[in-house]
CSV table of C-alpha atoms in Angstrom, one decimal:
chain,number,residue,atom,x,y,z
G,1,UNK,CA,-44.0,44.4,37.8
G,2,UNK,CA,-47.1,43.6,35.7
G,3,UNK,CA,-47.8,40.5,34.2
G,4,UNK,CA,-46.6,41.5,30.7
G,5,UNK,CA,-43.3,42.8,31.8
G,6,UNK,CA,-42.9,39.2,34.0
G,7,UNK,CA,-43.3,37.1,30.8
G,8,UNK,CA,-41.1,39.2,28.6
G,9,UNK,CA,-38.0,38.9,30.9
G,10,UNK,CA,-39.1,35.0,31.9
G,11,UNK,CA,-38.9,33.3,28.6
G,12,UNK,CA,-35.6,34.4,27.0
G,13,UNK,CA,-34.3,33.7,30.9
G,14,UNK,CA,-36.2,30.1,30.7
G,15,UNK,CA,-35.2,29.3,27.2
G,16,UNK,CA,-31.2,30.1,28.1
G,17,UNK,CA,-31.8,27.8,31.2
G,18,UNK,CA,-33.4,24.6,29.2
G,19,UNK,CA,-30.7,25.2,26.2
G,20,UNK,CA,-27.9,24.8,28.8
G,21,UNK,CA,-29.3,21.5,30.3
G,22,UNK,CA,-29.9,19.9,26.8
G,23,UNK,CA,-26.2,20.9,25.9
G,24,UNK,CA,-24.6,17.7,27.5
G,25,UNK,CA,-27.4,15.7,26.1
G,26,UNK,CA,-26.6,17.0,22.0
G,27,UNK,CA,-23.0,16.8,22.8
G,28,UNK,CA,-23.3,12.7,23.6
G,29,UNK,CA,-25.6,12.1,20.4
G,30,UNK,CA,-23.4,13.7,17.9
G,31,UNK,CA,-20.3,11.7,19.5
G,32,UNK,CA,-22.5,8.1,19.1
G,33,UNK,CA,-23.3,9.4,15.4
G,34,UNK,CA,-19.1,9.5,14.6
G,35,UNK,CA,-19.1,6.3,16.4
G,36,UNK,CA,-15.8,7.2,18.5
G,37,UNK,CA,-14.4,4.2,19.1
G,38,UNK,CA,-14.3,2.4,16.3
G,39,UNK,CA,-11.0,2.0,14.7
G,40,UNK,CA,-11.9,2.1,10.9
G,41,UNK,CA,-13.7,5.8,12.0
G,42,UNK,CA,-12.3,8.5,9.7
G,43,UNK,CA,-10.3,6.7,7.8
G,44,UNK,CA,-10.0,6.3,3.9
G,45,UNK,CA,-7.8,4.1,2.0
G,46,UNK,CA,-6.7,4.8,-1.5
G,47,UNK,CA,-4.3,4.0,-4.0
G,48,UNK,CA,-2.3,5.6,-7.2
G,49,UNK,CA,-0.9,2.9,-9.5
G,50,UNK,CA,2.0,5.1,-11.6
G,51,UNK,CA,1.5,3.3,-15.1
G,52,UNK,CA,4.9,5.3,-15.8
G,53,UNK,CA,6.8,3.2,-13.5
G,54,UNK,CA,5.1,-0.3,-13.5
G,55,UNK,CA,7.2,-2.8,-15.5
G,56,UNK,CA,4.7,-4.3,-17.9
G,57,UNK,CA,7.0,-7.9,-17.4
G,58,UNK,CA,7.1,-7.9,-13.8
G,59,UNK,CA,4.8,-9.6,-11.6
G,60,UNK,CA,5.9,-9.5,-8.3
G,61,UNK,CA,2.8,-7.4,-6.7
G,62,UNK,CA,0.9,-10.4,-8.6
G,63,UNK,CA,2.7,-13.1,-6.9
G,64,UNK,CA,2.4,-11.5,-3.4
G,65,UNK,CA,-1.1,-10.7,-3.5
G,66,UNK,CA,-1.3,-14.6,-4.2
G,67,UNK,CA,0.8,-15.7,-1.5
G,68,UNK,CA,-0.8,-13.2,1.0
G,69,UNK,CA,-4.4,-13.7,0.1
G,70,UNK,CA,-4.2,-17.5,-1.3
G,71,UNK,CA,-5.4,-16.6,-4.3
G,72,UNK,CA,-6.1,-19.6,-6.7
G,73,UNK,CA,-4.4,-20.2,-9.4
G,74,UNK,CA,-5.6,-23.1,-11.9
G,75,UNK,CA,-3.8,-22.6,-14.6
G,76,UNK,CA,-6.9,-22.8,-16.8
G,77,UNK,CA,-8.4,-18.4,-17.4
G,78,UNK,CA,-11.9,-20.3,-16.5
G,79,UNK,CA,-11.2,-20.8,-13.0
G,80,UNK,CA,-8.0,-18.8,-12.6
G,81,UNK,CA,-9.1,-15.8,-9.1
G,82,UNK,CA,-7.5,-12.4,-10.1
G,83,UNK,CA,-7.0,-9.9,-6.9
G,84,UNK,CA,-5.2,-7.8,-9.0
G,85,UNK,CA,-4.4,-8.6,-13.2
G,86,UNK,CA,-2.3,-7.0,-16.1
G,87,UNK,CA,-4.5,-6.5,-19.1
G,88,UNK,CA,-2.6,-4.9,-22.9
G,89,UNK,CA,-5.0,-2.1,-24.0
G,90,UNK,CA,-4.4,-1.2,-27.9
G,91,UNK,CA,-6.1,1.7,-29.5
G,92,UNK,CA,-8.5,0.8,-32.6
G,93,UNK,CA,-7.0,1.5,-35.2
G,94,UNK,CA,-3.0,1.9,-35.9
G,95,UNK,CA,-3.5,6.1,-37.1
G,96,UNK,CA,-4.9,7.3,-33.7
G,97,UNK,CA,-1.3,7.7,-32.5
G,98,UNK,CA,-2.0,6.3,-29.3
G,99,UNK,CA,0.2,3.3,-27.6
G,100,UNK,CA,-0.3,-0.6,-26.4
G,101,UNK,CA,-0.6,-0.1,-23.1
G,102,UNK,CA,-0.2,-2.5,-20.4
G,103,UNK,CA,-2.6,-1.4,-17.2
G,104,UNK,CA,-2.9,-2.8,-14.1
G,105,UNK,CA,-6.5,-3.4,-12.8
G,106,UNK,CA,-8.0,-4.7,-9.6
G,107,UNK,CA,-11.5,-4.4,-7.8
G,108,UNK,CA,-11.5,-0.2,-7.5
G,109,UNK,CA,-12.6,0.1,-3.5
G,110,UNK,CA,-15.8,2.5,-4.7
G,111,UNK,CA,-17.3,5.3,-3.0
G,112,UNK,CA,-20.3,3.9,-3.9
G,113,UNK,CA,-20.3,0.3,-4.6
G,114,UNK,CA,-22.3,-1.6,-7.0
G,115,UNK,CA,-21.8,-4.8,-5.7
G,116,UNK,CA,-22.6,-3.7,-2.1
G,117,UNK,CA,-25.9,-2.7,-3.5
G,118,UNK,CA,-27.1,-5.5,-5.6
G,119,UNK,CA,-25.8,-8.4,-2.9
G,120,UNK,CA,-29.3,-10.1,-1.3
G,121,UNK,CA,-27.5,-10.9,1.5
G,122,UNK,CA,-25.8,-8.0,2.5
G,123,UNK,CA,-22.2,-10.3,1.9
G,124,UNK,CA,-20.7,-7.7,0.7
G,125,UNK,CA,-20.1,-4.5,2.5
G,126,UNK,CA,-18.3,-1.3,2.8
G,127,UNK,CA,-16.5,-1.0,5.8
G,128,UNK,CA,-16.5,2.6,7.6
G,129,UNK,CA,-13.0,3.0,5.7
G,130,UNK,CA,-13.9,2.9,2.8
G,131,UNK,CA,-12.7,-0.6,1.8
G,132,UNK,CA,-15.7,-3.0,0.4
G,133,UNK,CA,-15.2,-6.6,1.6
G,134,UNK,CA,-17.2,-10.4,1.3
G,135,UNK,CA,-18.8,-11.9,4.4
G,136,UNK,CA,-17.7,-15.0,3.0
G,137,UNK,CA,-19.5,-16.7,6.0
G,138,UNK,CA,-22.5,-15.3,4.2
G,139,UNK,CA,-22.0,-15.3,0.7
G,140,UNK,CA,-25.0,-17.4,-1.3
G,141,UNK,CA,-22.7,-17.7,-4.7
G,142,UNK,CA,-25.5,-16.1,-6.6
G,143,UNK,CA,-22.8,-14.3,-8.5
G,144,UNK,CA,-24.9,-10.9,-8.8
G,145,UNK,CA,-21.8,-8.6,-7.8
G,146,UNK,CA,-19.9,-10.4,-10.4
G,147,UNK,CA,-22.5,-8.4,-13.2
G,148,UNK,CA,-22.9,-6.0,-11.2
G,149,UNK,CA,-19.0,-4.8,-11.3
G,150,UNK,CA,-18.2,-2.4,-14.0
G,151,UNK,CA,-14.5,-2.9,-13.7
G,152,UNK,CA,-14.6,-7.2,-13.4
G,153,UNK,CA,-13.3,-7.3,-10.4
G,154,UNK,CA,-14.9,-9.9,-9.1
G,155,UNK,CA,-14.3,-13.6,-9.7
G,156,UNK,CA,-16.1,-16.6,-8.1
G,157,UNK,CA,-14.7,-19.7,-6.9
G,158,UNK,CA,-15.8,-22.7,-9.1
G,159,UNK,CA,-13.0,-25.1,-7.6
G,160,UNK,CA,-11.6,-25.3,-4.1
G,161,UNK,CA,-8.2,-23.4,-4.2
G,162,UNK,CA,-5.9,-26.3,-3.7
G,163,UNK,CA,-2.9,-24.2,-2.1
G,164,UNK,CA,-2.5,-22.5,0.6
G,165,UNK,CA,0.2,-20.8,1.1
G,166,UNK,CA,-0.6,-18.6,3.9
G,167,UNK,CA,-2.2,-20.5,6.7
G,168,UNK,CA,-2.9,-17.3,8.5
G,169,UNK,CA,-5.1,-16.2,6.4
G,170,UNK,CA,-8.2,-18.3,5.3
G,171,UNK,CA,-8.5,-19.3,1.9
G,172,UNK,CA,-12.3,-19.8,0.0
G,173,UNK,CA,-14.3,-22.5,-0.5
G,174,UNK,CA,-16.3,-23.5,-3.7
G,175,UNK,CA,-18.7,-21.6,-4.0
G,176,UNK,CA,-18.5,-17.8,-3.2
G,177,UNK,CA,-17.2,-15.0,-5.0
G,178,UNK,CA,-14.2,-12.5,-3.7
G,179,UNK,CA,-12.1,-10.1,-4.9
G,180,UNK,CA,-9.0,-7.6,-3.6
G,181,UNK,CA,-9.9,-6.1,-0.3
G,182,UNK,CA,-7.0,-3.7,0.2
G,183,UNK,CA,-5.5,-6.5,2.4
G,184,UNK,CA,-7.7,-5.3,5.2
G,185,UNK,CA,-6.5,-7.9,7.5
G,186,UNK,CA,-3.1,-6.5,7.2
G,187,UNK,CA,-4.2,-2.8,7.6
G,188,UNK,CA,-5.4,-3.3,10.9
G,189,UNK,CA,-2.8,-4.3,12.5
G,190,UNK,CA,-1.1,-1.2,11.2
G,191,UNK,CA,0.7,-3.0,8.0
G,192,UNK,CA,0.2,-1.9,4.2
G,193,UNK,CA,-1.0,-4.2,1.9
G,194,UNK,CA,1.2,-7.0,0.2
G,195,UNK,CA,1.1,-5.9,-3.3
G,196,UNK,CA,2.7,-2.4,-2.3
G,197,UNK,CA,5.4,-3.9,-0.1
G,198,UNK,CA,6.3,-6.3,-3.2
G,199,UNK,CA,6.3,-3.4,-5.6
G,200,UNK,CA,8.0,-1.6,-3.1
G,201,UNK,CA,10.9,-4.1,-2.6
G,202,UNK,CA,11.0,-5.3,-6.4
G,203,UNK,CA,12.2,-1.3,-6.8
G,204,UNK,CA,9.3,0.4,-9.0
G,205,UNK,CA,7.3,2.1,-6.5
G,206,UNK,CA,4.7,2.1,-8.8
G,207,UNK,CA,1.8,2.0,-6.3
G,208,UNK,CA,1.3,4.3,-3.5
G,209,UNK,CA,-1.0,3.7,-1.1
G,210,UNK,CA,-2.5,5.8,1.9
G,211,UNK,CA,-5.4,7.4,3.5
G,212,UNK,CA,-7.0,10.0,1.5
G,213,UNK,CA,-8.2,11.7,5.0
G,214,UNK,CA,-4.7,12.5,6.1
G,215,UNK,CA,-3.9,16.1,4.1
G,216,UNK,CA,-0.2,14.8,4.6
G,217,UNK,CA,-0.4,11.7,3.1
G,218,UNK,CA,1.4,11.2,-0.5
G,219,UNK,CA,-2.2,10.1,-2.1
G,220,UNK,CA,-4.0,13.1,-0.7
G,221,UNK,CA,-1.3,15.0,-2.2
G,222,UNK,CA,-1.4,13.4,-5.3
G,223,UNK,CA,-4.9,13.4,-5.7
G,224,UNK,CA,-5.1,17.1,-5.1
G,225,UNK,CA,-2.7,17.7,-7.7
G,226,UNK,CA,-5.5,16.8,-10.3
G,227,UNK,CA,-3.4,14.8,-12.6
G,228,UNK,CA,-5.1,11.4,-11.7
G,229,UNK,CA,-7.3,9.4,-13.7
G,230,UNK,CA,-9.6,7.2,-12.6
G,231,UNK,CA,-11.4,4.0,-14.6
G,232,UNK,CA,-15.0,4.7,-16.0
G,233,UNK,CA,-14.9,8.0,-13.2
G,234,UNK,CA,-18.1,9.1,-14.9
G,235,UNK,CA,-20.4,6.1,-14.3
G,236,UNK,CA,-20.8,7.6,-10.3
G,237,UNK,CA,-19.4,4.9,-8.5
G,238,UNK,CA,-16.6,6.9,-7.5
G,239,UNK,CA,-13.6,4.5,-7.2
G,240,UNK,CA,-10.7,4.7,-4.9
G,241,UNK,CA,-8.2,3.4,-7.4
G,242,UNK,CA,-6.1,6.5,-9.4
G,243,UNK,CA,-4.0,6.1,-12.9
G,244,UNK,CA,-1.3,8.0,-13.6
G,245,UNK,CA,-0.6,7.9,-16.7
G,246,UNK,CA,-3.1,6.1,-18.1
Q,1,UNK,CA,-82.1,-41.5,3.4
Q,2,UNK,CA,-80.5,-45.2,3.2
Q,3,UNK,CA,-78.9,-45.9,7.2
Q,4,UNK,CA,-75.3,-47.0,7.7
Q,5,UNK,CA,-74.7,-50.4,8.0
Q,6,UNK,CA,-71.5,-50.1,9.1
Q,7,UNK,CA,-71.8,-46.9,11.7
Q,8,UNK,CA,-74.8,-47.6,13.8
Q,9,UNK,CA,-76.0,-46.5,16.5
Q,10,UNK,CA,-74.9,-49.4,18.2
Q,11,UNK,CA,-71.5,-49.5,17.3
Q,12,UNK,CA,-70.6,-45.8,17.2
Q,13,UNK,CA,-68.3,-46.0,20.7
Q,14,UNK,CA,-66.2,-48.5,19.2
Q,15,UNK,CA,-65.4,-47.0,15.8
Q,16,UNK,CA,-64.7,-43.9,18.2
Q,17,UNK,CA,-62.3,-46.0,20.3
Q,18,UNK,CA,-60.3,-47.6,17.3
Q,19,UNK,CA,-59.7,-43.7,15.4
Q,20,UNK,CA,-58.5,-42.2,18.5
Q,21,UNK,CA,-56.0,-45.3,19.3
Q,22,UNK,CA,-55.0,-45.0,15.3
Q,23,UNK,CA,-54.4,-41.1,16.1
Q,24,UNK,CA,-52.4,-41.4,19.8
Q,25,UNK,CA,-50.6,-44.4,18.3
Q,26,UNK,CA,-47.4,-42.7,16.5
Q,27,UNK,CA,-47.5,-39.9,19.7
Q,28,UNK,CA,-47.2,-43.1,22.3
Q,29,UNK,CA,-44.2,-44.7,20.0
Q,30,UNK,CA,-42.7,-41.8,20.2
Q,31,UNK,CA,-42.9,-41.2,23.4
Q,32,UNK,CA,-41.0,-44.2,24.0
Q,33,UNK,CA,-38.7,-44.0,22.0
Q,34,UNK,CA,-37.7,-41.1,23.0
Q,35,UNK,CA,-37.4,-42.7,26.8
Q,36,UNK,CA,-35.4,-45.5,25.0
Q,37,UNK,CA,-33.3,-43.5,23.5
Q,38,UNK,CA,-32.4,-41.3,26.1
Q,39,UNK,CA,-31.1,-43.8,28.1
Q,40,UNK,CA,-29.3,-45.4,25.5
Q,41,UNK,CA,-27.7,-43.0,23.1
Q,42,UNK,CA,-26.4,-40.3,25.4
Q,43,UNK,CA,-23.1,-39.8,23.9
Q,44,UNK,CA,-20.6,-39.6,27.0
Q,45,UNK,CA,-18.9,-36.6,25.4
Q,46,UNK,CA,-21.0,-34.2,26.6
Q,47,UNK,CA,-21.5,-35.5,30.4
Q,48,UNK,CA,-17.4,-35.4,30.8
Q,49,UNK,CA,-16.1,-32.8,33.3
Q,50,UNK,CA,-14.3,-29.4,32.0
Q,51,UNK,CA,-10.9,-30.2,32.7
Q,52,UNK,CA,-9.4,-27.7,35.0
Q,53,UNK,CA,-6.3,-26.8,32.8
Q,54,UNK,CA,-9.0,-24.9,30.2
Q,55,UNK,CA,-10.3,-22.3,33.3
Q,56,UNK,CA,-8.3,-19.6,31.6
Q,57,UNK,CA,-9.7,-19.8,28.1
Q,58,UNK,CA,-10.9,-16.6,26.7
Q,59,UNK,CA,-14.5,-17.1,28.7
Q,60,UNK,CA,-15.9,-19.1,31.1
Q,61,UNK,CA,-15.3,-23.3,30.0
Q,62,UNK,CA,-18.5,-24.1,30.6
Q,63,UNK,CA,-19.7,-20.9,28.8
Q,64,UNK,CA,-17.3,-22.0,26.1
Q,65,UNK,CA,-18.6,-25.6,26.0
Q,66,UNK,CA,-22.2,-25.3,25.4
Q,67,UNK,CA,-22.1,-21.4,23.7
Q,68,UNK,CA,-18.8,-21.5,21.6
Q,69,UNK,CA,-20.6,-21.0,18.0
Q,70,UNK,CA,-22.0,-17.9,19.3
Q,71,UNK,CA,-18.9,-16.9,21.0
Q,72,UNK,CA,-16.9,-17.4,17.7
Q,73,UNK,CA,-19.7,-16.1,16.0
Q,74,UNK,CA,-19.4,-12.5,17.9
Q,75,UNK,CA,-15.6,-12.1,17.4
Q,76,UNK,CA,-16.1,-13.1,13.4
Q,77,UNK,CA,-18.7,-9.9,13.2
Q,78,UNK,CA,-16.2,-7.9,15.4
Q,79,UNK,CA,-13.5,-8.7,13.2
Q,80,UNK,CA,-15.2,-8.6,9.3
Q,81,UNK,CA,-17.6,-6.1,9.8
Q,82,UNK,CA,-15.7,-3.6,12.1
Q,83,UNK,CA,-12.3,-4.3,12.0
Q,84,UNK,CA,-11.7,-5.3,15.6
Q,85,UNK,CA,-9.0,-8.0,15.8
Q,86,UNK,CA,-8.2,-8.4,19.6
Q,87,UNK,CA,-9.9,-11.9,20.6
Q,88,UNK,CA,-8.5,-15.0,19.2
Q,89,UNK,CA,-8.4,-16.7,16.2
Q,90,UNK,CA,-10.0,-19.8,15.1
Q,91,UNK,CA,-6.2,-20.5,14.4
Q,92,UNK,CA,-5.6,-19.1,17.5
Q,93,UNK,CA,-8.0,-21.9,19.6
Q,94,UNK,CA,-5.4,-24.5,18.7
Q,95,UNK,CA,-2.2,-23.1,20.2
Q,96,UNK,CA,-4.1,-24.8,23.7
Q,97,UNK,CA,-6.3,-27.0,22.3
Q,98,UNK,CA,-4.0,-29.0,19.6
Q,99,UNK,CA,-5.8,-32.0,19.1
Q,100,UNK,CA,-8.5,-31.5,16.6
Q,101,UNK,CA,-9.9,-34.8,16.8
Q,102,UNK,CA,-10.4,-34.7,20.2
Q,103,UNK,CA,-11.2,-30.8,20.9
Q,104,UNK,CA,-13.6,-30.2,17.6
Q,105,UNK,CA,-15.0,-33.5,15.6
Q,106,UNK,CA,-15.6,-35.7,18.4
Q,107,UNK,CA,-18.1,-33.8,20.0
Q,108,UNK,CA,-19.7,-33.2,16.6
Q,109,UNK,CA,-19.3,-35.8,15.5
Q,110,UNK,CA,-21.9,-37.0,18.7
Q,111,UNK,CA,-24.2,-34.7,17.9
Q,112,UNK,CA,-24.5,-35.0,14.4
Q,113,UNK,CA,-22.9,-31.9,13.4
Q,114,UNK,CA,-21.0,-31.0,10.7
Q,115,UNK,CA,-18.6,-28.6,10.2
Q,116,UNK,CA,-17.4,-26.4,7.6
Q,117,UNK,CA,-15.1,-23.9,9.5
Q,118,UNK,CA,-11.9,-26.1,8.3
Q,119,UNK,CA,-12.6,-26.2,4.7
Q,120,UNK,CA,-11.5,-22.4,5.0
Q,121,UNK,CA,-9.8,-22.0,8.2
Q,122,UNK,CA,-6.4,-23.3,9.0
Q,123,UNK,CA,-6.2,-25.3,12.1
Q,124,UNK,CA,-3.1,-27.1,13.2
Q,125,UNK,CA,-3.1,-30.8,12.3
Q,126,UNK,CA,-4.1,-33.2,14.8
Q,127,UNK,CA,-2.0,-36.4,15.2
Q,128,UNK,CA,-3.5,-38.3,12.8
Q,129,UNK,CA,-3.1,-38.1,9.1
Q,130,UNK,CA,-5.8,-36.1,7.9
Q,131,UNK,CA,-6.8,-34.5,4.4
Q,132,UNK,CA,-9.8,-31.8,4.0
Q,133,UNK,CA,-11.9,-32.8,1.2
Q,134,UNK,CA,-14.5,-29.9,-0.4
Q,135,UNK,CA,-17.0,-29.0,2.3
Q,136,UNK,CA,-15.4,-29.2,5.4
Q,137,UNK,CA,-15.5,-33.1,6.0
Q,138,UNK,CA,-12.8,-34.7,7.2
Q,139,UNK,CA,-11.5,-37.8,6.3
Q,140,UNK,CA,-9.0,-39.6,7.7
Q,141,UNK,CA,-6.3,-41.9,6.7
């Protein structure tokens, strides 16, 4: 065997060997990049609020969300915390055709949230599932995800809530801002959150919530059917919050 | 060039001595005052034994004693930022430790420290009468 013939058959041969002893070696970095164990890992919550079945008097996914969350109330709109509201939209002018309509709106759990980007302080986050939540611990008050918000989501705390309903939960101090968070808490410990069990129990069904990951899930279903609207969809911050019938 | 009356040759020693006992003065207060101090302001608090009862707390007692901010501060970044609820609460540190006054503010209150964990954070009521007021203070009556 000359020496030509000895390198021909010696590399392919060598480069099979080192392939198969990297192998192991690739396999454990691409399992560290899906980050395995943690629980939030492939996961992404959603919801569908069906505008054709919420009751525009009824208020009960309101008054949970407040007695879950400890929401404050005032009773004066400058200080009053919405998690989730009820606001009338009427069309311009009385020919278009078009009807008062009342909508449901909360913070919209974006792809690609503005607030997360602005905050100084990295506060405010989205969590590998998708859900963007307030490090209230951290929170300076400086009030920039408020402008930065395009659905005015968030509200900030000017007064100390003086309720508090719910004494599992924490409630917020003066001086931070905060707004719906999917009741996160609730999620992991396997629970849905408390505005969709009231609607559920007060007999609408008019929000559905699940994780848009799971092809079986009612909201991946819905969601592929195409019919879905979603608020100010072109602006790129790609929210997690659908309208039928809006 | 008009001489110095004042710094002379003479006298330059003795200026010398009097600016360096001006500058060491404040460092030699302190430094006893410091030794005074220790000896009299040593809040007991923090000398007391670890009662036995609290070996089964969720780390080490002593651990817990001089290291329980960071401790608390671990589980809260577990929790918030990924989700992981399986240590206690702060809600949960009462169902032992049920006396706020004496398992939270007195030791704080020795060392100067205030909190604002409660302003937010529930914790069951000690036996006194007590009413948050904004910022985490406490006052009681």
């Amino acid at each position: 065997m000359d020496r030509r013939i000895f390198l021909k058959k010696s590399g392919p041969a060598l480069a099979g060997v080192s392939g198969a002893m990297s192998l192991p070696i690739l396999a454990s970095c691409s399992s560290q990049d899906a980050q395995a164990d943690s629980p939030l890992a492939g996961k992404k919550w959603g919801m569908v609020i069906d505008l054709t079945r919420c009751q525009s008097d009824c208020t009960a996914c309101m008054d949970a969300c407040r007695q879950e969350n400890n929401v404050a109330l005032h009773g004066d709109p400058r200080w009053d915390v919405h998690w989730i509201r009820r606001a009338t939209i009427r069309p311009k002018d009385e020919s278009s055709g078009l009807e008062e309509k009342s909508v449901l709106l909360m913070c919209n759990q974006c792809d690609n949230p503005p607030c997360a980007q602005v905050c100084p302080v990295q506060a405010t986050y989205k969590r590998e599932d998708g859900i963007v939540l307030i490090d209230h611990h951290r929170c300076i008050g400086c009030r920039y995800c408020m402008i930065a918000c395009p659905y005015n989501a968030r509200f900030f705390n000017y007064k100390d809530n003086p309720e508090w309903p719910n004494k599992e939960y924490p409630r917020r101090s003066h001086g931070v801002a905060e707004s719906c968070h999917f009741c996160a808490h609730l999620l992991d410990k396997g629970g849905r959150p408390a505005c969709v069990e009231a609607c559920e129990q007060a007999g609408q069904r008019a929000l559905i919530f699940g994780d848009m990951n799971d092809p079986e899930s009612e909201i991946a279903q819905l969601v592929k059917e195409g019919l879905l609207k979603r608020i100010r969809a072109d602006w790129g911050t790609e929210p997690k919050v659908y309208y039928q019938g809006l | 060039m008009k001489r110095s009356t004042i710094l002379t040759e003479k006298n330059r020693s003795r200026w010398a001595t009097i600016f360096a006992a001006i500058i060491l003065l404040p460092i030699g207060i302190s430094a006893i005052g410091l030794d005074v101090s220790r000896d009299a302001e040593m809040p007991d608090v923090f000398l007391e034994p670890v009662d036995s009862k609290w070996e089964n707390c969720i780390r080490d007692s002593t651990e817990m004693r001089f290291r329980h901010m960071d401790v608390l501060k671990e589980i809260r970044d577990k929790v918030i930022r990924y989700g992981i609820r399986d240590e206690v609460t702060l809600a949960g540190c009462g169902d032992c430790h049920q006396n706020r006054d004496q398992f939270c503010d007195r030791c704080h209150a020795a060392a100067s420290v205030t909190l604002d964990c409660f302003g937010c954070h529930y914790y069951p009521e000690s036996a006194s009468e007590r009413t948050a007021i904004p910022g985490g203070e406490v006052k009681n009556g």
